[in-house]
CSV table of C-alpha atoms and ligand atoms in Angstrom, one decimal:
chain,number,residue,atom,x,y,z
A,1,UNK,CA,180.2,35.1,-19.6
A,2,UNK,CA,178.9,33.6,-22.6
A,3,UNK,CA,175.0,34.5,-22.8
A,4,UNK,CA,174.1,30.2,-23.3
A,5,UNK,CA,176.2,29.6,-19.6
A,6,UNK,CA,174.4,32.6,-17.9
A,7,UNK,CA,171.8,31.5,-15.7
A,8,UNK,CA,169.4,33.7,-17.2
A,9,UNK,CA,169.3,34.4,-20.6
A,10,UNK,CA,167.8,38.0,-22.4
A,11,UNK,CA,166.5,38.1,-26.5
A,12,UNK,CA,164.8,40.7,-27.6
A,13,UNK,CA,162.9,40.2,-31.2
A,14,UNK,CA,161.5,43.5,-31.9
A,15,UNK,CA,159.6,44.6,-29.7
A,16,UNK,CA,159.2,41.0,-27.5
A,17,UNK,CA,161.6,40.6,-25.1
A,18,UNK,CA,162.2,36.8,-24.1
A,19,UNK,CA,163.9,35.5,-20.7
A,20,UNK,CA,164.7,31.8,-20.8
A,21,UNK,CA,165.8,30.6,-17.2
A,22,UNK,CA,168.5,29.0,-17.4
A,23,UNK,CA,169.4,26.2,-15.2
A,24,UNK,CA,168.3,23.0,-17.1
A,25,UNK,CA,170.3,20.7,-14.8
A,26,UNK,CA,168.4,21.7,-11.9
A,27,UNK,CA,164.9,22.2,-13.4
A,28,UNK,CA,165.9,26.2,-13.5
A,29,UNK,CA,165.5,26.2,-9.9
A,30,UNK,CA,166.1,28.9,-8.2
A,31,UNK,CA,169.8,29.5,-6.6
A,32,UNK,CA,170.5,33.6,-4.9
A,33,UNK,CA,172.7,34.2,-8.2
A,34,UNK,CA,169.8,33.4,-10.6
A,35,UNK,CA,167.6,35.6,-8.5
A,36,UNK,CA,170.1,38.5,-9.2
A,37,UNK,CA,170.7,37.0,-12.4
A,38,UNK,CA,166.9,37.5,-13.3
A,39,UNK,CA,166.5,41.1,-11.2
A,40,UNK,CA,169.2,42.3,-13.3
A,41,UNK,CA,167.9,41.5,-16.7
A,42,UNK,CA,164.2,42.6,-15.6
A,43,UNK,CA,165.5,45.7,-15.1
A,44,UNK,CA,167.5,46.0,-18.6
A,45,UNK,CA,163.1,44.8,-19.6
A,46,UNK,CA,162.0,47.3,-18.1
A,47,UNK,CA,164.1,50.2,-18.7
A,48,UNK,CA,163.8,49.5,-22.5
A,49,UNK,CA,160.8,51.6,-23.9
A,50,UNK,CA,161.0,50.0,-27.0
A,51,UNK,CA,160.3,46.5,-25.7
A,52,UNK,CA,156.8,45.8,-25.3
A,53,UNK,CA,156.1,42.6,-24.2
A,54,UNK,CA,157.6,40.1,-22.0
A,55,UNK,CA,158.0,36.0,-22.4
A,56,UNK,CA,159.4,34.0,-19.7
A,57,UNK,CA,160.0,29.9,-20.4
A,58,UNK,CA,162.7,27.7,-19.0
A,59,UNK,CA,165.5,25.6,-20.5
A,60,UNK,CA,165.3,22.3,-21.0
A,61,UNK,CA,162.4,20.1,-19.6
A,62,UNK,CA,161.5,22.2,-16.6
A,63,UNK,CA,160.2,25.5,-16.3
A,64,UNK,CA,161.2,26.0,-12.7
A,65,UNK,CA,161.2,24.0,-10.0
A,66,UNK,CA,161.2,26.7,-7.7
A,67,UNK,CA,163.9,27.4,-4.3
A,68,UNK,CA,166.9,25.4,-5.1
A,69,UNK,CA,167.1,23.5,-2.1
A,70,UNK,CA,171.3,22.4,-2.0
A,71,UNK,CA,171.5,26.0,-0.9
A,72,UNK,CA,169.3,24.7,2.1
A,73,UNK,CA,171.6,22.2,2.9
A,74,UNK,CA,172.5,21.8,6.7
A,75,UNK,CA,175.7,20.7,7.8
A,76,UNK,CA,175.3,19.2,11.6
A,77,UNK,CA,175.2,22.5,14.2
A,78,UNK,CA,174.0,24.8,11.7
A,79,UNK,CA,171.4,27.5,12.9
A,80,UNK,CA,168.3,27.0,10.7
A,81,UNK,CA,168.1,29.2,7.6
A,82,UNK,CA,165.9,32.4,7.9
A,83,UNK,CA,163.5,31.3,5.1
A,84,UNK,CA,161.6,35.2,5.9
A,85,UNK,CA,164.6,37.0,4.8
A,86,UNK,CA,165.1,34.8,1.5
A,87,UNK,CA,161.3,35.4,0.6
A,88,UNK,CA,161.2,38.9,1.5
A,89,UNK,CA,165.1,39.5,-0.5
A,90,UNK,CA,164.2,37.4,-3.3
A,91,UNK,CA,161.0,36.0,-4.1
A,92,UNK,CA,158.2,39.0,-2.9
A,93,UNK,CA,160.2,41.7,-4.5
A,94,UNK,CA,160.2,39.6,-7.7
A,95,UNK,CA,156.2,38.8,-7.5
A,96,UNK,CA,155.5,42.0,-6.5
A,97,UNK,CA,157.6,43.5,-9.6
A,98,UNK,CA,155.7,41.0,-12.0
A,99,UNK,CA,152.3,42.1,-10.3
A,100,UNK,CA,153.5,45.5,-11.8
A,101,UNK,CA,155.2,44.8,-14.8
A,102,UNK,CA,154.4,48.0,-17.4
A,103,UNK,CA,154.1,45.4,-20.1
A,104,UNK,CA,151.8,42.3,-21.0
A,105,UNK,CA,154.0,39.2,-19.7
A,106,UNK,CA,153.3,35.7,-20.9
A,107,UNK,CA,154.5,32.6,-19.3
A,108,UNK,CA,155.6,29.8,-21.2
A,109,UNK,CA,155.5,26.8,-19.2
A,110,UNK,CA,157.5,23.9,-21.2
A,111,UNK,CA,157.8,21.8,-18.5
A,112,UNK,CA,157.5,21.4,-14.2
A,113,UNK,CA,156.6,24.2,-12.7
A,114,UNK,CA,157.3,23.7,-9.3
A,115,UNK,CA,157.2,25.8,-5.8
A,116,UNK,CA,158.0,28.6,-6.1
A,117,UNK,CA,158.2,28.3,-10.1
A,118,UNK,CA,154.4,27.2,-9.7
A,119,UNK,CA,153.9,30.8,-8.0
A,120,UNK,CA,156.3,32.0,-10.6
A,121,UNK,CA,154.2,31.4,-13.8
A,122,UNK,CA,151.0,32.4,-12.2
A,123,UNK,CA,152.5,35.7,-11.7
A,124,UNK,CA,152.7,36.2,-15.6
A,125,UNK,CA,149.5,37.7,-17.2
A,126,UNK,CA,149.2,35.0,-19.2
A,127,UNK,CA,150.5,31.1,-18.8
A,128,UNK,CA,150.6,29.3,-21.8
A,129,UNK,CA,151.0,25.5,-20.7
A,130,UNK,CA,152.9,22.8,-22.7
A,131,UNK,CA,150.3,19.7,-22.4
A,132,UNK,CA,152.7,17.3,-20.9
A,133,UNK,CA,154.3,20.3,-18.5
A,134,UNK,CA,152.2,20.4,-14.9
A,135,UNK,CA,152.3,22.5,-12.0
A,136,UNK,CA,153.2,21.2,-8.2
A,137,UNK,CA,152.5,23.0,-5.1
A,138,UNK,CA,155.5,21.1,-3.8
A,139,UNK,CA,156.0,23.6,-0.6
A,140,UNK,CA,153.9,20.8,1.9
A,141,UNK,CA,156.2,17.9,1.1
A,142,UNK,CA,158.9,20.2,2.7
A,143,UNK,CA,156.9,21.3,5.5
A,144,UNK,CA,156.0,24.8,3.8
A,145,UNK,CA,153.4,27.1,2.9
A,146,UNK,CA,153.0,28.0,-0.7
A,147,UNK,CA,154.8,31.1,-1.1
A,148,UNK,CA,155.3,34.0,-3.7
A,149,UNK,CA,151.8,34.8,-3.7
A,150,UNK,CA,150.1,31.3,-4.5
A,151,UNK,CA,148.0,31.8,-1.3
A,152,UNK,CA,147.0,34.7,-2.7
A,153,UNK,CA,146.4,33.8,-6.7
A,154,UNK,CA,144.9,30.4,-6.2
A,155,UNK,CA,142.2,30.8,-4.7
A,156,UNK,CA,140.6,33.5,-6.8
A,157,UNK,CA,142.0,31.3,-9.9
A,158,UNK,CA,140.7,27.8,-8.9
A,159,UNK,CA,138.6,28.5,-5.8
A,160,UNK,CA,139.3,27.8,-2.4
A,161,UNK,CA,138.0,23.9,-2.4
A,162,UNK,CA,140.8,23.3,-5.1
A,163,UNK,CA,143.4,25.9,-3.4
A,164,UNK,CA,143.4,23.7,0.1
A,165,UNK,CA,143.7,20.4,-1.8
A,166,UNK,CA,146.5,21.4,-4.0
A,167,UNK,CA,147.9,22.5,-1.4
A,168,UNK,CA,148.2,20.3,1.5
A,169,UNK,CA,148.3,17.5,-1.0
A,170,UNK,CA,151.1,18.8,-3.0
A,171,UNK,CA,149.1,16.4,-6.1
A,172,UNK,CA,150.6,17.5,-9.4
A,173,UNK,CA,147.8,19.4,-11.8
A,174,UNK,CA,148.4,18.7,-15.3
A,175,UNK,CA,148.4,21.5,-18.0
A,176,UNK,CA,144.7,20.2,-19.8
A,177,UNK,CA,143.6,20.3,-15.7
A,178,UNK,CA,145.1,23.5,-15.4
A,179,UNK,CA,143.4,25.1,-18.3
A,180,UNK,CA,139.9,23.4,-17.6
A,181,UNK,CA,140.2,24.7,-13.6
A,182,UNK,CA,141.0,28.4,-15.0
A,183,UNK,CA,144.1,28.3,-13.7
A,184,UNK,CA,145.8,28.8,-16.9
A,185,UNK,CA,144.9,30.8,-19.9
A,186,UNK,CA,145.7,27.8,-22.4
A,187,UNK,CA,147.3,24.2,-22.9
A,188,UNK,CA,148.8,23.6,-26.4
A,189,UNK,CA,150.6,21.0,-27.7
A,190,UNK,CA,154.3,20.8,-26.7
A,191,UNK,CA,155.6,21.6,-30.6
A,192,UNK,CA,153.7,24.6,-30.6
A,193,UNK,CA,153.8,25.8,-27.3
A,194,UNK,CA,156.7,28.6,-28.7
A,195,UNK,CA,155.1,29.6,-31.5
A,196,UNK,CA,151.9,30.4,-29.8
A,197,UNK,CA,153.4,32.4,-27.3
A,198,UNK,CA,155.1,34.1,-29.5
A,199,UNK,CA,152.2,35.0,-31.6
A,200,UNK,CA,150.5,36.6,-28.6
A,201,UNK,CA,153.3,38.5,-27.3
A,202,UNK,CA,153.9,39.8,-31.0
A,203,UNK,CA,150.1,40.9,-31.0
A,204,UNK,CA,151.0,42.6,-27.6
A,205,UNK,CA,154.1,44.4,-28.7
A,206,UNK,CA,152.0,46.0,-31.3
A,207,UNK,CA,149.6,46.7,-29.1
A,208,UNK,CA,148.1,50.1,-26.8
A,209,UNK,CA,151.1,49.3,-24.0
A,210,UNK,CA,149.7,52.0,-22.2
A,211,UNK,CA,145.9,50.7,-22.6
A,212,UNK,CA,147.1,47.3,-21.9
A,213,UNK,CA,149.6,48.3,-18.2
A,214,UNK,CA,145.9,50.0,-17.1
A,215,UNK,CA,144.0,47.2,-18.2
A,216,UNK,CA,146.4,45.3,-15.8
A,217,UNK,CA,146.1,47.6,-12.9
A,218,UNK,CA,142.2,48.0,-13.6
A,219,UNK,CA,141.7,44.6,-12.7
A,220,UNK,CA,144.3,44.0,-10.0
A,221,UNK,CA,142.6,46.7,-8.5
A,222,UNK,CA,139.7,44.8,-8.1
A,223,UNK,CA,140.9,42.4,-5.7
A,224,UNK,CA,140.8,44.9,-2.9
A,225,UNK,CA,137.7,47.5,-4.2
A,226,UNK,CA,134.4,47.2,-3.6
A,227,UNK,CA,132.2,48.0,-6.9
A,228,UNK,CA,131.7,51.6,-6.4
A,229,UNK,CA,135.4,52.2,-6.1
A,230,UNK,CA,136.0,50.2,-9.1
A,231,UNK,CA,133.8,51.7,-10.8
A,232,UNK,CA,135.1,55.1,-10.1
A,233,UNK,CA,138.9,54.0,-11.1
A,234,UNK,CA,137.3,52.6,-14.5
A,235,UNK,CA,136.0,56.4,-14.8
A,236,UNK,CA,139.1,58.1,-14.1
A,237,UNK,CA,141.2,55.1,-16.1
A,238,UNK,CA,139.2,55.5,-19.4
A,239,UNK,CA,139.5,59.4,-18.7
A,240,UNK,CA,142.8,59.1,-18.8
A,241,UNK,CA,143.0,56.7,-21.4
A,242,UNK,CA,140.8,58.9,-23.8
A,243,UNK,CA,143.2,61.4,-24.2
A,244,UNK,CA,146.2,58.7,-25.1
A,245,UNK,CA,147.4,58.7,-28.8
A,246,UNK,CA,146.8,55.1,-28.6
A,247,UNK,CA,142.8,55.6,-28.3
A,248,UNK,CA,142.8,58.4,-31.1
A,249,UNK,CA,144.8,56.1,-33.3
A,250,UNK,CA,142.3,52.9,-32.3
A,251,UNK,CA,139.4,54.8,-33.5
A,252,UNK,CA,140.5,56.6,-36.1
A,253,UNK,CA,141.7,53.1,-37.7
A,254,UNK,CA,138.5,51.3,-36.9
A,255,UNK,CA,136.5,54.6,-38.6
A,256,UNK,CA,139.1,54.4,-41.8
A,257,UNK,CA,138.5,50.3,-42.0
A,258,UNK,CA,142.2,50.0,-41.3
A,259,UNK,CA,144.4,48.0,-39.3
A,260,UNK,CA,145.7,50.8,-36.1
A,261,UNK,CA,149.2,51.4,-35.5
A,262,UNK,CA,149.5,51.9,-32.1
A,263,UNK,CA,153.1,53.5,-30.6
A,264,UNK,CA,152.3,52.4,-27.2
A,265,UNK,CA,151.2,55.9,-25.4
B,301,T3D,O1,164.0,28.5,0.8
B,301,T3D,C1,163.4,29.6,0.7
B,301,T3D,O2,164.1,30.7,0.5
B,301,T3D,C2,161.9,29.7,0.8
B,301,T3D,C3,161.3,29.7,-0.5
B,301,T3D,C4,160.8,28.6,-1.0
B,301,T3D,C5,160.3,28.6,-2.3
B,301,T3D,C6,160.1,27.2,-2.9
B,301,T3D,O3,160.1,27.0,-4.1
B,301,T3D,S1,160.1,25.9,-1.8
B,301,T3D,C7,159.8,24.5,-2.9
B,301,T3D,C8,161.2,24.0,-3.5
B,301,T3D,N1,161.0,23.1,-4.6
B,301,T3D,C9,160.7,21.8,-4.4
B,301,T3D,O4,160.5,21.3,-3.3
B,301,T3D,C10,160.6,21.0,-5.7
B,301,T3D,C11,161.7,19.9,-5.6
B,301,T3D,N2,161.7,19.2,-6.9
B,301,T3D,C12,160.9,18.2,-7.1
B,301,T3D,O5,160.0,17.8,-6.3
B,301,T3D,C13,161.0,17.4,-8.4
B,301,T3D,O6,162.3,17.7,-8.9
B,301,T3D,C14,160.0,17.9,-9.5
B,301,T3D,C15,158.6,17.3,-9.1
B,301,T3D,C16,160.0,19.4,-9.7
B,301,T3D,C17,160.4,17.2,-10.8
B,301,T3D,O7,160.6,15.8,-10.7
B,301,T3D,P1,161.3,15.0,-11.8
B,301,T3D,O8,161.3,13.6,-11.4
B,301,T3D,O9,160.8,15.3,-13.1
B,301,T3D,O10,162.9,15.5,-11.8
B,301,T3D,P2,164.0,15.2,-10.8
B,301,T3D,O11,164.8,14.0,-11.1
B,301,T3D,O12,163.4,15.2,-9.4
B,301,T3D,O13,164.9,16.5,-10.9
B,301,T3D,C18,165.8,16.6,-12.0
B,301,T3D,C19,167.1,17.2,-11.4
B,301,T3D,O14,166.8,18.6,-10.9
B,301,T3D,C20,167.6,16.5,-10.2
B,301,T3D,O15,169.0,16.6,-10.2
B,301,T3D,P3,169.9,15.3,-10.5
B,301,T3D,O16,169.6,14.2,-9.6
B,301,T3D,O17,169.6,15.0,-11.9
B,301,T3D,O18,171.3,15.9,-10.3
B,301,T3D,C21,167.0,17.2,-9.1
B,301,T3D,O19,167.7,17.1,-7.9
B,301,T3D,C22,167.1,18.6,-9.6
B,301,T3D,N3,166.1,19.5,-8.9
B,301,T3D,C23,164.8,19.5,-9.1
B,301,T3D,N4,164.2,20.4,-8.3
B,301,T3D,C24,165.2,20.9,-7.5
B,301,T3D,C25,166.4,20.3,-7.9
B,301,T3D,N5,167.6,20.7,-7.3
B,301,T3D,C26,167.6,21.6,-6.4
B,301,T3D,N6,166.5,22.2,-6.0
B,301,T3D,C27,165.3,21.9,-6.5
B,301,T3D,N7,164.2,22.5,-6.1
């Protein structure tokens, strides 16, 4: 298949990897064949030392708009659809994966970011917003529960007052409301959404990868630690981290006045 008709598309610049969903008829929502279309080149991401840092932005005017739901069409006498075993197949593995990514992974959200896609981009280290993009919780218009961890990120990124009204209301939050909630780490303007994002995930791929994955798992950490455990894994972190080349390089450059060049270990 020719890489612009596959439903998810893989470029690496250097050391930036970029994965464009690829659907822009259906808002990039999500069909079972773009889930192992995605899975798949995750793991080519992943297994590639060489790449470190990850972009993910959607083709066309959407960014996702989450489950595609013709493949929850019912024809008359049809059982209803186990929606557990989709979540659990599909969308948790692919949170869960993005929870762990080894490398800093941006969002670029050009446009609706819907459902599950909502969940999607909020799974990404970073979400960079286009201003006219916005994010919908659109699971209680179909009788759902946000899924693929919003019930889990929202509230700690917007509080729980904003959490329950985004979510029973399904109300669209624009990218500047976004951004001035904390949901987001920035709204630029549409032209330049690209270019931003790609100046941070340049500055990432440079970057201590190894410093950066524990900064990462330092603070997910902290979700379930109390502040004496945290503090203790921040001990045995920077321990670790001490010895890296990364942190000999990082010092020695800022002692020599000179700009480090960090190989990521
Ligand atoms: O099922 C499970 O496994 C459980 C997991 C669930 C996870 C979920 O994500 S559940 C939530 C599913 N998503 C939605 O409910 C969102 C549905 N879409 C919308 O509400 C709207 O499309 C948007 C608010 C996202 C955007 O609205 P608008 O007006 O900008 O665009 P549009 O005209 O509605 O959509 C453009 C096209 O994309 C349109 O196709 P057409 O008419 O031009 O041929 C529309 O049908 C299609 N599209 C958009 N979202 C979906 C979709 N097609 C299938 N599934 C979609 N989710």
């Amino acid at each position: 298949m020719d890489m612009a008709d596959a439903l998810v598309k893989l470029e690496t610049d250097g050391a930036v990897a970029r994965i464009t969903l690829n659907r822009p008829e259906a808002l990039n929502a999500f069909t079972e064949d773009m889930h192992h279309a995605l899975a798949e080149v995750l793991d080519q991401v992943e297994g590639d030392v060489d790449l470190r840092a990850l972009v993910l932005t959607g083709a066309g005017r959407g960014f996702c708009a989450g489950q595609d739901l013709n493949e929850r069409q019912r024809k008359e006498g049809d059982p209803p659809p186990d929606l557990g075993h989709t979540i659990e197949t599909f969308y948790n593995p692919l949170i869960r994966r993005l929870a762990r990514f080894p490398i800093p992974t941006i969002a670029a959200v050009n446009g609706v970011a819907a459902g599950a896609g909502c969940s999607l981009a909020l799974a990404c280290d970073m979400v960079f917003a286009a201003q006219s993009s916005k994010f919908i919780l659109a699971f209680a218009k179909i009788g759902l529960v946000p899924d693929s961890g919003a019930t889990w990120m929202l509230p700690r990124l917007i509080g729980e007052a904003k959490a329950r009204g985004f979510a029973l209301t399904a109300a669209p939050i624009t990218a500047p409301e976004a951004e001035r909630m904390g949901m987001i780490w920035k709204c630029v303007d549409d032209e330049a959404l690209m270019e931003e994002v790609s100046a941070q995930a340049v500055q990432f791929s440079k970057g201590p990868t190894l410093g950066l994955r524990r900064i990462k798992e330092v603070l997910r950490a902290s979700a379930d630690n109390d502040l004496d455990r945290q503090l203790d894994l921040e001990r045995d972190t920077q321990r670790e981290l001490g010895r890296s080349d990364d942190y000999a390089e990082g010092t020695a450059a800022f002692l020599e006045k000179r700009m480090p060049e960090y190989k990521g270990q």
